[in-house]
């Protein structure tokens, strides 16, 4: 079970610290996540971040919504705020 837990943990890890984001003016929090405001704008006002790199819920539906908001705000200006809400989602699989 230990190997499975380690594999799972490695799949969910991001490498923000290795990207030298400070050179672009992007700030990380203590856990290495990219800090964003309610519009998913980073500390560099022209850079937006979405998905796992922000440390929010690491699930596909949330990442899709974050990506849409970040892209919209990057193109149209910060107009769509991030709404912290729960979404009912499900994942289905068939065991063989």
Tab-separated table of N, CA and C in Angstrom, residues 20-29 33-50 53-54:
chain	number	residue	atom	x	y	z
A	20	UNK	N	11.119	28.788	-11.682
A	20	UNK	CA	11.702	30.124	-11.538
A	20	UNK	C	10.658	31.210	-11.828
A	21	UNK	N	9.476	31.048	-11.249
A	21	UNK	CA	8.387	31.998	-11.466
A	21	UNK	C	8.686	33.369	-10.879
A	22	UNK	N	9.578	33.433	-9.910
A	22	UNK	CA	9.959	34.724	-9.327
A	22	UNK	C	10.544	35.649	-10.386
A	23	UNK	N	11.208	35.081	-11.382
A	23	UNK	CA	11.777	35.897	-12.464
A	23	UNK	C	10.684	36.624	-13.243
A	24	UNK	N	9.479	36.065	-13.260
A	24	UNK	CA	8.345	36.693	-13.940
A	24	UNK	C	7.513	37.531	-12.978
A	25	UNK	N	7.896	37.553	-11.696
A	25	UNK	CA	7.158	38.323	-10.707
A	25	UNK	C	5.995	37.581	-10.082
A	26	UNK	N	5.969	36.262	-10.231
A	26	UNK	CA	4.894	35.434	-9.681
A	26	UNK	C	5.311	34.924	-8.305
A	27	UNK	N	4.444	35.111	-7.322
A	27	UNK	CA	4.716	34.733	-5.944
A	27	UNK	C	4.081	33.389	-5.610
A	28	UNK	N	4.822	32.571	-4.855
A	28	UNK	CA	4.303	31.292	-4.366
A	28	UNK	C	3.991	31.414	-2.887
A	29	UNK	N	3.054	30.586	-2.409
A	29	UNK	CA	2.787	30.545	-0.976
A	29	UNK	C	3.761	29.578	-0.309
A	33	UNK	N	2.370	26.734	-3.884
A	33	UNK	CA	1.270	27.011	-4.802
A	33	UNK	C	1.368	28.455	-5.298
A	34	UNK	N	0.915	28.693	-6.511
A	34	UNK	CA	0.908	30.048	-7.048
A	34	UNK	C	-0.208	30.835	-6.379
A	35	UNK	N	0.142	31.996	-5.822
A	35	UNK	CA	-0.859	32.853	-5.185
A	35	UNK	C	-1.668	33.569	-6.271
A	36	UNK	N	-2.997	33.515	-6.141
A	36	UNK	CA	-3.891	34.198	-7.074
A	36	UNK	C	-4.939	34.985	-6.304
A	37	UNK	N	-5.493	36.003	-6.957
A	37	UNK	CA	-6.596	36.752	-6.356
A	37	UNK	C	-7.923	36.146	-6.807
A	38	UNK	N	-9.022	36.833	-6.553
A	38	UNK	CA	-10.339	36.277	-6.888
A	38	UNK	C	-10.589	36.194	-8.389
A	39	UNK	N	-9.720	36.789	-9.207
A	39	UNK	CA	-9.830	36.707	-10.663
A	39	UNK	C	-8.804	35.741	-11.257
A	40	UNK	N	-8.106	35.007	-10.383
A	40	UNK	CA	-7.050	34.067	-10.747
A	40	UNK	C	-5.840	34.777	-11.345
A	41	UNK	N	-5.686	36.049	-10.992
A	41	UNK	CA	-4.532	36.842	-11.415
A	41	UNK	C	-3.426	36.631	-10.384
A	42	UNK	N	-2.215	36.422	-10.859
A	42	UNK	CA	-1.083	36.230	-9.957
A	42	UNK	C	-0.551	37.583	-9.494
A	43	UNK	N	0.549	37.579	-8.772
A	43	UNK	CA	1.175	38.823	-8.336
A	43	UNK	C	1.743	39.612	-9.514
A	44	UNK	N	1.917	38.957	-10.648
A	44	UNK	CA	2.259	39.646	-11.897
A	44	UNK	C	0.931	39.889	-12.613
A	45	UNK	N	0.463	41.136	-12.697
A	45	UNK	CA	-0.901	41.411	-13.159
A	45	UNK	C	-1.246	40.896	-14.551
A	46	UNK	N	-0.260	40.590	-15.372
A	46	UNK	CA	-0.526	40.090	-16.723
A	46	UNK	C	-0.466	38.567	-16.815
A	47	UNK	N	-0.279	37.896	-15.668
A	47	UNK	CA	-0.199	36.432	-15.651
A	47	UNK	C	-1.312	35.874	-14.782
A	48	UNK	N	-2.064	34.932	-15.342
A	48	UNK	CA	-3.155	34.269	-14.640
A	48	UNK	C	-2.789	32.795	-14.475
A	49	UNK	N	-3.307	32.168	-13.431
A	49	UNK	CA	-3.010	30.758	-13.174
A	49	UNK	C	-4.300	30.022	-12.840
A	50	UNK	N	-4.362	28.762	-13.212
A	50	UNK	CA	-5.557	27.962	-12.964
A	50	UNK	C	-5.166	26.505	-12.740
A	53	UNK	N	-1.870	24.084	-9.953
A	53	UNK	CA	-0.759	24.936	-9.537
A	53	UNK	C	-1.164	25.982	-8.501
A	54	UNK	N	-2.474	26.229	-8.370
A	54	UNK	CA	-2.946	27.218	-7.391
A	54	UNK	C	-3.238	26.592	-6.034
